[in-house]
Amino acid sequence: MSVKMPETDAAVLSRRAQIVKTLRTIVPGEGVIDREREMKPFESDGLTAYRQLPMVVVLPETTRQVAEILKYCQDNGIKVVPRGAGTSLSGGALPLADGVLLGMAKFNKVREIDFENRVAVVEPGVTNLAVSNAVAHAGFYYAPDPSSQIACTIGGNVAENSGGVHCLKYGMTTNNVLGCEIVLMTGEVLRLGGKHLDAEGYDLLGLVVGSEGLLGVVTEVTVRILKKPETARAVLIGFPTSEQAGACVSKVIGTGIIPGGMEMMDKPAIHAVEQFVHAGYPLDVEALLIVELDGPAAEVDHLIARVEAIANDCGAVSCQASTSEQQRLLFWAGRKAAFPAAGRISPDYYCMDGTIPRAKLPLVLRRMKELSEKYGLGVANVFHAGDGNLHPLILYDSNKPGELDRAEEFGADILRLCVEVGGVLTGEHGVGVEKRDLMPTMFSEIDLNAQQRVKCAFDPKGLLNPGKVFPQLHRCAELGRMHISGGQVPFPDLPRF
């Protein structure tokens, strides 16, 4: 691996046999995997450029087992990496050679559906799409819908604060989670929030969502379910340039229209997707917008007309509104298949994730073209355009020496560009190891230390998912130390006690 991870603890590895034996007493049967061949599927997440076999894999089934595993590891100085379905694209579930990989896939039950309070209580191993399927018979659904929703789990969605094509109007995971049960590294079990809308005191639930497995292990999630809108229609809008499509995005939002979803693809992505899904996308355009409007039928018809007028003012060369639910779903099937479809045009691709102000979209698209020429690598662009969340797919061939390194440098420059124009390093994939060393681009040392103190409050020994998010590895005690330079203490005029 080219990414630096925490030093391997030889003392822990020397106790591997005893650690495995103890874990088997906590999770009997087939819940512990320690053979190299059987651990191979766990060596990476969706960011397959980085791989590392774990010391051992444990697959608990109950909160009690999770608590016992974490307490045992805390007492014995053993690192733990939580893992959901492994669809993360930032290396957030990258194992450690001296760590326990804690797989949560067996937590796969829908515990309760409460239509009166419009919530579902689910275990973290339940897939995103399974929540919507469980409530569909009553006309409800779960709004966040990442492209990997058929496979990604709610626990992983909580860890990364996942979004999806409909997060523009209906919010990210953090806007749709009302409560959770979380196990700390000490084995203590906390309940945060619940079926009620707001919890008293500090917003610890907001802190946990998006914490990337650094604070605790989620064992239950209470999610908000919504009634399906009366009508939903999607419009395909083609443009002769990506810059014109980007300008259309800003103008639609600027007029006060908030679509249910607003996605954008450039020509390489359009062609790859159409060959893969046959969704009916126009092939003679440089950029394609998919705009979905939902609500009462009369309102949807009115908004479609307004969006089409704005698009025409921006130079659109084609507009096609869905005329049936089947056609609407086909339009979206193409967008959701964009990542796997990219495999048709390149042996490998590096999926980036950054967010920018919508008004900067034309500028960023232009700058990315320049970077593509600089690095000699193609790029296929797929965006959650409505909220400025970019997913450039950098195309490379790992069998060609140096191309992976160039792809990583290209990706880093894209993320620096996002920050430069007033955006952020990640929209929904998280920091993990991928963006970890770019954090100082966005945050000062004071900012990072403040964030790490939160980590220390939950995990003072730093055993839970170490090596992720923070660019420098500190022990918690180091954060409070006074640094002396030139023999002079800071602010020598202040009284010391």
Short mmCIF file of C-alpha atoms in Angstrom, two decimals, residues 15-486:
data_model
loop_
_atom_site.label_atom_id
_atom_site.label_comp_id
_atom_site.label_asym_id
_atom_site.label_seq_id
_atom_site.Cartn_x
_atom_site.Cartn_y
_atom_site.Cartn_z
CA ARG A 15 -0.85 -13.23 20.95
CA ARG A 16 -2.92 -13.90 17.83
CA ALA A 17 -3.73 -17.53 18.67
CA GLN A 18 -5.00 -16.60 22.13
CA ILE A 19 -6.97 -13.63 20.75
CA VAL A 20 -8.69 -15.88 18.19
CA LYS A 21 -9.46 -18.46 20.88
CA THR A 22 -11.01 -15.84 23.17
CA LEU A 23 -13.07 -14.35 20.36
CA ARG A 24 -14.45 -17.81 19.60
CA THR A 25 -15.76 -18.04 23.15
CA ILE A 26 -17.62 -14.75 22.59
CA VAL A 27 -18.90 -15.58 19.09
CA PRO A 28 -19.17 -19.36 18.81
CA GLY A 29 -19.78 -21.42 15.68
CA GLU A 30 -18.72 -19.84 12.39
CA GLY A 31 -18.53 -16.29 13.74
CA VAL A 32 -14.71 -16.07 13.72
CA ILE A 33 -12.64 -16.29 10.51
CA ASP A 34 -8.86 -16.59 10.85
CA ARG A 35 -7.65 -18.44 7.75
CA GLU A 36 -5.92 -16.28 5.15
CA ARG A 37 -7.93 -17.56 2.18
CA GLU A 38 -11.25 -17.04 3.97
CA MET A 39 -10.27 -13.52 5.08
CA LYS A 40 -9.41 -12.48 1.51
CA PRO A 41 -12.88 -11.00 0.76
CA PHE A 42 -12.37 -8.60 3.68
CA GLU A 43 -8.97 -7.22 2.62
CA SER A 44 -10.42 -4.00 1.16
CA ASP A 45 -13.61 -2.06 0.72
CA GLY A 46 -14.77 -0.44 -2.53
CA LEU A 47 -11.45 1.45 -2.78
CA THR A 48 -9.62 -1.64 -3.98
CA ALA A 49 -6.36 0.18 -4.68
CA TYR A 50 -5.57 -0.31 -0.96
CA ARG A 51 -5.58 -3.84 0.45
CA GLN A 52 -4.57 -5.39 3.76
CA LEU A 53 -5.54 -8.70 5.34
CA PRO A 54 -6.90 -8.32 8.87
CA MET A 55 -5.49 -10.24 11.82
CA VAL A 56 -8.89 -11.90 12.30
CA VAL A 57 -12.50 -11.35 11.21
CA VAL A 58 -15.37 -11.54 13.71
CA LEU A 59 -19.05 -11.63 12.71
CA PRO A 60 -21.22 -11.03 15.80
CA GLU A 61 -25.01 -11.37 15.79
CA THR A 62 -26.05 -9.57 18.97
CA THR A 63 -25.36 -6.27 20.73
CA ARG A 64 -24.08 -8.25 23.72
CA GLN A 65 -21.47 -9.96 21.56
CA VAL A 66 -20.36 -6.61 20.09
CA ALA A 67 -20.03 -5.17 23.59
CA GLU A 68 -17.97 -8.13 24.81
CA ILE A 69 -15.68 -8.01 21.77
CA LEU A 70 -15.02 -4.29 22.16
CA LYS A 71 -14.44 -4.53 25.91
CA TYR A 72 -12.01 -7.43 25.42
CA CYS A 73 -10.11 -5.47 22.76
CA GLN A 74 -10.08 -2.34 24.91
CA ASP A 75 -8.69 -4.24 27.91
CA ASN A 76 -6.02 -5.91 25.79
CA GLY A 77 -4.94 -3.03 23.55
CA ILE A 78 -6.29 -4.56 20.32
CA LYS A 79 -7.37 -2.35 17.41
CA VAL A 80 -10.83 -2.81 15.87
CA VAL A 81 -12.08 -1.85 12.40
CA PRO A 82 -15.90 -1.91 11.97
CA ARG A 83 -17.22 -2.98 8.55
CA GLY A 84 -20.63 -2.98 6.89
CA ALA A 85 -21.09 -4.28 3.35
CA GLY A 86 -17.66 -3.05 2.22
CA THR A 87 -19.04 -0.70 -0.45
CA SER A 88 -17.21 2.33 0.98
CA LEU A 89 -15.14 4.17 -1.63
CA SER A 90 -12.76 5.94 0.75
CA GLY A 91 -10.94 3.05 2.44
CA GLY A 92 -12.93 3.58 5.63
CA ALA A 93 -13.13 -0.17 6.24
CA LEU A 94 -9.51 -0.92 5.30
CA PRO A 95 -8.34 -3.60 7.79
CA LEU A 96 -5.22 -3.55 9.95
CA ALA A 97 -2.72 -6.40 10.08
CA ASP A 98 -2.84 -6.35 13.90
CA GLY A 99 -6.53 -5.54 14.23
CA VAL A 100 -9.89 -7.26 14.53
CA LEU A 101 -12.22 -6.67 11.59
CA LEU A 102 -15.71 -6.42 13.10
CA GLY A 103 -18.20 -7.35 10.37
CA MET A 104 -21.80 -6.34 11.03
CA ALA A 105 -23.44 -8.23 8.13
CA LYS A 106 -25.37 -10.61 10.42
CA PHE A 107 -27.29 -7.69 11.94
CA ASN A 108 -29.77 -7.93 9.07
CA LYS A 109 -33.25 -7.75 10.62
CA VAL A 110 -35.96 -5.11 10.39
CA ARG A 111 -36.94 -4.99 14.05
CA GLU A 112 -40.01 -2.78 13.86
CA ILE A 113 -42.10 -0.78 11.40
CA ASP A 114 -44.17 1.97 13.01
CA PHE A 115 -46.33 3.66 10.40
CA GLU A 116 -48.08 5.85 12.97
CA ASN A 117 -44.78 7.49 13.91
CA ARG A 118 -43.41 7.05 10.36
CA VAL A 119 -40.25 5.25 11.44
CA ALA A 120 -38.58 1.89 10.97
CA VAL A 121 -36.19 0.35 13.49
CA VAL A 122 -33.54 -1.71 11.72
CA GLU A 123 -30.26 -3.44 12.39
CA PRO A 124 -27.14 -1.96 10.76
CA GLY A 125 -26.69 -4.86 8.33
CA VAL A 126 -30.03 -4.23 6.62
CA THR A 127 -29.45 -2.94 3.10
CA ASN A 128 -30.59 0.53 2.15
CA LEU A 129 -33.05 -0.73 -0.47
CA ALA A 130 -34.46 -3.35 1.92
CA VAL A 131 -35.86 -0.58 4.13
CA SER A 132 -37.90 0.84 1.25
CA ASN A 133 -39.00 -2.65 0.22
CA ALA A 134 -40.16 -3.41 3.76
CA VAL A 135 -42.55 -0.43 3.81
CA ALA A 136 -43.50 -0.22 0.12
CA HIS A 137 -46.77 -2.14 0.59
CA ALA A 138 -48.13 0.79 2.61
CA GLY A 139 -46.94 3.42 0.15
CA PHE A 140 -43.84 4.47 2.14
CA TYR A 141 -40.12 4.55 1.35
CA TYR A 142 -36.74 5.51 2.82
CA ALA A 143 -35.46 8.63 1.04
CA PRO A 144 -31.61 8.41 0.98
CA ASP A 145 -30.72 6.23 -2.02
CA PRO A 146 -26.99 5.82 -2.77
CA SER A 147 -26.18 4.22 -6.13
CA SER A 148 -25.04 1.13 -4.20
CA GLN A 149 -28.37 0.92 -2.32
CA ILE A 150 -28.98 -2.67 -3.39
CA ALA A 151 -25.85 -3.68 -1.44
CA CYS A 152 -24.81 -0.94 1.00
CA THR A 153 -26.12 -1.19 4.57
CA ILE A 154 -27.76 1.28 6.89
CA GLY A 155 -24.87 0.98 9.36
CA GLY A 156 -22.41 1.99 6.66
CA ASN A 157 -24.76 4.79 5.56
CA VAL A 158 -24.69 6.12 9.13
CA ALA A 159 -20.89 5.87 9.28
CA GLU A 160 -20.39 7.81 6.04
CA ASN A 161 -23.52 10.03 6.12
CA SER A 162 -24.50 8.70 2.71
CA GLY A 163 -26.69 10.61 0.29
CA GLY A 164 -27.97 9.60 -3.13
CA VAL A 165 -29.84 11.07 -6.04
CA HIS A 166 -32.76 12.27 -3.90
CA CYS A 167 -30.77 13.90 -1.09
CA LEU A 168 -31.17 17.34 -2.70
CA LYS A 169 -34.79 17.58 -1.55
CA TYR A 170 -35.00 14.94 1.17
CA GLY A 171 -31.63 15.20 2.86
CA MET A 172 -28.66 12.99 3.65
CA THR A 173 -28.64 10.10 6.13
CA THR A 174 -28.25 12.56 9.02
CA ASN A 175 -31.58 14.16 8.07
CA ASN A 176 -33.34 10.79 8.05
CA VAL A 177 -31.99 9.09 11.18
CA LEU A 178 -33.86 9.74 14.43
CA GLY A 179 -32.08 7.40 16.81
CA CYS A 180 -29.47 4.70 17.20
CA GLU A 181 -27.97 2.24 19.62
CA ILE A 182 -24.18 2.49 19.75
CA VAL A 183 -21.57 0.40 21.58
CA LEU A 184 -18.48 2.24 22.81
CA MET A 185 -14.97 0.77 22.84
CA THR A 186 -15.40 0.16 26.59
CA GLY A 187 -18.35 -2.15 25.89
CA GLU A 188 -20.87 0.38 27.19
CA VAL A 189 -24.13 0.58 25.23
CA LEU A 190 -25.68 4.00 24.57
CA ARG A 191 -29.07 4.92 23.12
CA LEU A 192 -29.23 8.21 21.29
CA GLY A 193 -32.50 9.73 20.08
CA GLY A 194 -35.48 7.53 19.32
CA LYS A 195 -38.82 7.80 17.55
CA HIS A 196 -39.24 11.41 18.63
CA LEU A 197 -38.15 14.23 16.34
CA ASP A 198 -35.59 15.95 18.58
CA ALA A 199 -33.53 14.77 21.55
CA GLU A 200 -32.64 16.88 24.57
CA GLY A 201 -29.07 17.94 25.40
CA TYR A 202 -26.10 17.82 23.06
CA ASP A 203 -26.76 16.50 19.55
CA LEU A 204 -24.67 13.35 19.97
CA LEU A 205 -26.70 11.62 17.26
CA GLY A 206 -25.57 14.27 14.78
CA LEU A 207 -22.01 13.63 15.92
CA VAL A 208 -22.25 9.87 15.39
CA VAL A 209 -23.73 10.08 11.88
CA GLY A 210 -20.75 10.57 9.59
CA SER A 211 -18.17 9.63 12.25
CA GLU A 212 -16.73 6.86 10.02
CA GLY A 213 -16.55 4.20 12.73
CA LEU A 214 -14.16 6.20 14.90
CA LEU A 215 -16.50 6.77 17.87
CA GLY A 216 -18.43 3.52 18.35
CA VAL A 217 -20.20 0.64 16.64
CA VAL A 218 -23.84 1.15 15.70
CA THR A 219 -26.08 -1.87 16.45
CA GLU A 220 -29.55 -0.42 15.80
CA VAL A 221 -30.89 2.52 13.76
CA THR A 222 -34.27 4.27 13.84
CA VAL A 223 -34.90 5.81 10.42
CA ARG A 224 -37.57 8.16 9.14
CA ILE A 225 -39.86 6.76 6.45
CA LEU A 226 -41.80 8.99 4.07
CA LYS A 227 -45.02 8.66 2.13
CA LYS A 228 -44.37 8.25 -1.59
CA PRO A 229 -45.27 11.41 -3.53
CA GLU A 230 -48.48 11.37 -5.54
CA THR A 231 -46.59 11.89 -8.79
CA ALA A 232 -42.94 11.76 -9.83
CA ARG A 233 -41.60 12.43 -13.33
CA ALA A 234 -38.05 12.68 -14.62
CA VAL A 235 -36.83 14.88 -17.46
CA LEU A 236 -33.76 14.14 -19.62
CA ILE A 237 -32.15 17.37 -20.84
CA GLY A 238 -29.22 17.33 -23.28
CA PHE A 239 -26.70 20.16 -23.71
CA PRO A 240 -23.95 20.85 -26.23
CA THR A 241 -21.46 21.64 -23.41
CA SER A 242 -21.01 20.66 -19.77
CA GLU A 243 -20.69 24.33 -18.87
CA GLN A 244 -24.21 25.03 -20.18
CA ALA A 245 -25.58 22.10 -18.19
CA GLY A 246 -23.85 23.42 -15.08
CA ALA A 247 -25.33 26.88 -15.64
CA CYS A 248 -28.80 25.31 -15.97
CA VAL A 249 -28.39 23.62 -12.58
CA SER A 250 -27.64 26.92 -10.87
CA LYS A 251 -30.54 28.70 -12.58
CA VAL A 252 -33.11 26.04 -11.69
CA ILE A 253 -32.15 26.10 -8.01
CA GLY A 254 -31.82 29.89 -8.11
CA THR A 255 -35.47 30.27 -9.16
CA GLY A 256 -36.58 28.42 -6.02
CA ILE A 257 -37.34 25.05 -7.64
CA ILE A 258 -36.06 22.15 -5.51
CA PRO A 259 -36.24 18.97 -7.60
CA GLY A 260 -36.53 15.56 -5.99
CA GLY A 261 -33.27 14.76 -7.75
CA MET A 262 -30.94 16.54 -10.17
CA GLU A 263 -28.11 14.54 -11.71
CA MET A 264 -25.58 15.25 -14.44
CA MET A 265 -23.39 13.10 -16.67
CA ASP A 266 -20.88 14.08 -19.34
CA LYS A 267 -20.42 12.41 -22.75
CA PRO A 268 -18.08 9.55 -21.74
CA ALA A 269 -20.43 8.58 -18.90
CA ILE A 270 -23.55 8.90 -21.09
CA HIS A 271 -22.18 6.55 -23.73
CA ALA A 272 -20.94 3.98 -21.20
CA VAL A 273 -24.29 3.96 -19.39
CA GLU A 274 -26.42 3.77 -22.54
CA GLN A 275 -24.45 0.76 -23.82
CA PHE A 276 -24.88 -0.89 -20.42
CA VAL A 277 -28.54 -0.14 -19.56
CA HIS A 278 -30.19 1.09 -22.79
CA ALA A 279 -32.08 3.78 -20.89
CA GLY A 280 -32.79 5.89 -23.99
CA TYR A 281 -30.17 8.57 -23.31
CA PRO A 282 -29.32 10.91 -26.22
CA LEU A 283 -25.84 10.16 -27.59
CA ASP A 284 -25.31 13.37 -29.55
CA VAL A 285 -24.91 15.64 -26.50
CA GLU A 286 -21.89 16.55 -24.37
CA ALA A 287 -23.81 16.67 -21.09
CA LEU A 288 -27.07 15.26 -19.77
CA LEU A 289 -29.21 16.41 -16.86
CA ILE A 290 -31.78 14.18 -15.19
CA VAL A 291 -34.22 16.35 -13.26
CA GLU A 292 -36.99 14.74 -11.22
CA LEU A 293 -40.01 16.70 -10.00
CA ASP A 294 -42.45 15.20 -7.50
CA GLY A 295 -45.65 16.18 -5.73
CA PRO A 296 -49.25 16.65 -6.84
CA ALA A 297 -49.71 16.01 -10.58
CA ALA A 298 -50.68 19.61 -11.43
CA GLU A 299 -47.63 20.96 -9.60
CA VAL A 300 -45.31 18.48 -11.30
CA ASP A 301 -46.62 19.43 -14.77
CA HIS A 302 -46.15 23.12 -13.96
CA LEU A 303 -42.59 22.62 -12.67
CA ILE A 304 -41.59 20.50 -15.67
CA ALA A 305 -42.67 23.33 -17.98
CA ARG A 306 -40.62 25.83 -15.94
CA VAL A 307 -37.53 23.61 -15.92
CA GLU A 308 -37.77 23.04 -19.67
CA ALA A 309 -38.01 26.81 -20.26
CA ILE A 310 -34.92 27.43 -18.11
CA ALA A 311 -33.05 24.64 -19.92
CA ASN A 312 -33.92 26.10 -23.33
CA ASP A 313 -32.63 29.50 -22.18
CA CYS A 314 -29.36 27.77 -21.25
CA GLY A 315 -28.98 26.23 -24.72
CA ALA A 316 -30.53 22.78 -24.28
CA VAL A 317 -30.75 20.78 -27.50
CA SER A 318 -33.13 18.07 -26.24
CA CYS A 319 -35.78 17.62 -23.54
CA GLN A 320 -37.68 14.42 -22.81
CA ALA A 321 -40.05 13.99 -19.86
CA SER A 322 -40.98 10.52 -18.65
CA THR A 323 -44.54 9.49 -19.52
CA SER A 324 -44.78 6.42 -17.27
CA GLU A 325 -43.39 5.13 -14.00
CA GLN A 326 -41.52 2.43 -15.90
CA GLN A 327 -39.78 5.03 -18.05
CA ARG A 328 -38.91 7.18 -15.01
CA LEU A 329 -37.30 4.19 -13.31
CA LEU A 330 -35.39 3.38 -16.49
CA PHE A 331 -33.97 6.90 -16.61
CA TRP A 332 -32.75 6.46 -13.03
CA ALA A 333 -31.51 2.91 -13.64
CA GLY A 334 -29.03 4.38 -16.09
CA ARG A 335 -27.72 6.90 -13.58
CA LYS A 336 -27.46 4.35 -10.79
CA ALA A 337 -25.49 2.04 -13.09
CA ALA A 338 -22.97 4.74 -14.01
CA PHE A 339 -20.16 3.39 -11.81
CA PRO A 340 -20.27 -0.24 -13.00
CA ALA A 341 -20.87 0.97 -16.58
CA ALA A 342 -17.53 2.79 -16.47
CA GLY A 343 -15.90 -0.64 -16.57
CA ARG A 344 -16.88 -0.77 -20.25
CA ILE A 345 -14.56 2.10 -21.16
CA SER A 346 -11.58 1.56 -18.83
CA PRO A 347 -9.89 -1.39 -17.09
CA ASP A 348 -9.81 0.60 -13.85
CA TYR A 349 -11.27 3.83 -12.54
CA TYR A 350 -10.80 5.93 -9.42
CA CYS A 351 -14.09 7.35 -8.14
CA MET A 352 -13.68 10.75 -6.50
CA ASP A 353 -16.07 12.56 -4.17
CA GLY A 354 -15.99 16.29 -3.48
CA THR A 355 -18.58 19.04 -3.12
CA ILE A 356 -18.59 22.57 -4.51
CA PRO A 357 -20.96 25.57 -4.55
CA ARG A 358 -23.37 24.99 -7.45
CA ALA A 359 -22.47 28.31 -9.11
CA LYS A 360 -18.85 27.10 -9.46
CA LEU A 361 -19.82 24.04 -11.51
CA PRO A 362 -18.91 25.50 -14.97
CA LEU A 363 -15.52 26.68 -13.66
CA VAL A 364 -14.72 23.35 -12.01
CA LEU A 365 -15.69 21.39 -15.12
CA ARG A 366 -13.37 23.56 -17.20
CA ARG A 367 -10.50 23.15 -14.74
CA MET A 368 -10.99 19.37 -14.62
CA LYS A 369 -10.57 19.22 -18.39
CA GLU A 370 -7.24 20.97 -17.99
CA LEU A 371 -6.18 18.52 -15.27
CA SER A 372 -7.19 15.61 -17.46
CA GLU A 373 -4.83 16.89 -20.17
CA LYS A 374 -2.08 17.53 -17.64
CA TYR A 375 -2.13 13.97 -16.29
CA GLY A 376 -2.91 12.27 -19.60
CA LEU A 377 -5.85 10.40 -18.10
CA GLY A 378 -9.48 10.44 -19.15
CA VAL A 379 -12.30 11.33 -16.79
CA ALA A 380 -16.01 10.52 -16.91
CA ASN A 381 -18.10 12.88 -14.80
CA VAL A 382 -21.18 11.86 -12.82
CA PHE A 383 -22.59 14.47 -10.43
CA HIS A 384 -25.28 14.96 -7.84
CA ALA A 385 -25.52 18.29 -9.61
CA GLY A 386 -28.30 19.78 -7.50
CA ASP A 387 -26.22 19.84 -4.32
CA GLY A 388 -22.82 20.23 -6.00
CA ASN A 389 -21.56 16.74 -5.09
CA LEU A 390 -19.06 15.66 -7.77
CA HIS A 391 -18.12 12.07 -8.64
CA PRO A 392 -15.43 12.27 -11.34
CA LEU A 393 -14.34 8.80 -12.48
CA ILE A 394 -10.63 8.96 -13.33
CA LEU A 395 -9.90 6.33 -15.99
CA TYR A 396 -6.60 4.43 -15.79
CA ASP A 397 -4.99 1.02 -16.25
CA SER A 398 -3.33 -0.40 -13.15
CA ASN A 399 -1.27 -2.73 -15.35
CA LYS A 400 0.55 0.27 -16.82
CA PRO A 401 3.40 1.44 -14.56
CA GLY A 402 2.75 4.81 -12.95
CA GLU A 403 -0.89 5.19 -13.99
CA LEU A 404 -2.31 4.50 -10.52
CA ASP A 405 0.07 7.09 -9.04
CA ARG A 406 -1.00 9.62 -11.68
CA ALA A 407 -4.66 8.83 -10.99
CA GLU A 408 -4.15 9.48 -7.27
CA GLU A 409 -2.37 12.78 -7.97
CA PHE A 410 -5.12 13.78 -10.41
CA GLY A 411 -7.75 12.98 -7.78
CA ALA A 412 -5.92 14.95 -5.11
CA ASP A 413 -5.81 17.98 -7.41
CA ILE A 414 -9.56 17.70 -8.01
CA LEU A 415 -10.20 17.72 -4.26
CA ARG A 416 -7.87 20.68 -3.75
CA LEU A 417 -9.81 22.46 -6.49
CA CYS A 418 -13.07 21.77 -4.64
CA VAL A 419 -11.70 23.41 -1.49
CA GLU A 420 -10.19 26.29 -3.50
CA VAL A 421 -13.60 27.29 -4.92
CA GLY A 422 -15.28 27.15 -1.50
CA GLY A 423 -16.29 23.50 -1.36
CA VAL A 424 -15.32 20.54 0.79
CA LEU A 425 -13.27 17.35 0.46
CA THR A 426 -16.18 14.93 0.63
CA GLY A 427 -19.90 14.91 0.02
CA GLU A 428 -20.90 11.39 1.04
CA HIS A 429 -18.03 8.90 0.66
CA GLY A 430 -16.22 10.03 3.78
CA VAL A 431 -12.54 10.74 4.40
CA GLY A 432 -11.25 7.28 5.30
CA VAL A 433 -7.66 6.85 4.14
CA GLU A 434 -8.28 8.29 0.68
CA LYS A 435 -8.63 11.93 1.74
CA ARG A 436 -6.96 11.68 5.15
CA ASP A 437 -3.70 13.37 4.17
CA LEU A 438 -5.60 16.16 2.38
CA MET A 439 -7.43 17.22 5.55
CA PRO A 440 -4.90 20.04 6.24
CA THR A 441 -5.96 21.53 2.89
CA MET A 442 -9.28 22.35 4.51
CA PHE A 443 -8.61 22.39 8.26
CA SER A 444 -5.96 24.06 10.41
CA GLU A 445 -4.06 22.13 13.08
CA ILE A 446 -6.32 23.74 15.69
CA ASP A 447 -9.39 22.48 13.82
CA LEU A 448 -8.01 18.96 13.53
CA ASN A 449 -6.96 18.82 17.17
CA ALA A 450 -10.43 19.92 18.24
CA GLN A 451 -11.97 17.14 16.14
CA GLN A 452 -9.53 14.61 17.53
CA ARG A 453 -10.43 15.57 21.09
CA VAL A 454 -13.96 14.45 20.28
CA LYS A 455 -12.51 11.14 19.13
CA CYS A 456 -10.55 10.88 22.38
CA ALA A 457 -13.69 11.48 24.47
CA PHE A 458 -15.24 8.35 22.95
CA ASP A 459 -12.09 6.26 22.44
CA PRO A 460 -9.23 7.49 24.67
CA LYS A 461 -6.89 4.67 23.67
CA GLY A 462 -7.41 5.29 19.95
CA LEU A 463 -8.20 1.64 19.21
CA LEU A 464 -11.31 2.12 17.09
CA ASN A 465 -10.58 2.39 13.35
CA PRO A 466 -7.17 4.08 13.79
CA GLY A 467 -5.35 5.50 10.77
CA LYS A 468 -8.52 6.93 9.25
CA VAL A 469 -9.62 10.59 8.86
CA PHE A 470 -6.81 12.25 10.82
CA PRO A 471 -3.59 12.94 8.87
CA GLN A 472 -1.31 12.60 11.91
CA LEU A 473 -1.51 9.90 14.53
CA HIS A 474 -1.61 11.36 18.04
CA ARG A 475 -2.19 9.66 21.32
CA CYS A 476 -4.95 11.44 23.18
CA ALA A 477 -2.59 12.52 25.98
CA GLU A 478 -0.40 14.35 23.47
CA LEU A 479 -3.17 16.77 22.51
CA GLY A 480 -3.12 18.51 25.88
CA ARG A 481 0.64 18.83 26.20
CA MET A 482 2.34 22.22 26.28
CA HIS A 483 4.94 22.67 23.58
CA ILE A 484 8.09 24.58 24.60
CA SER A 485 10.09 26.41 21.92
CA GLY A 486 13.53 27.88 22.63
#
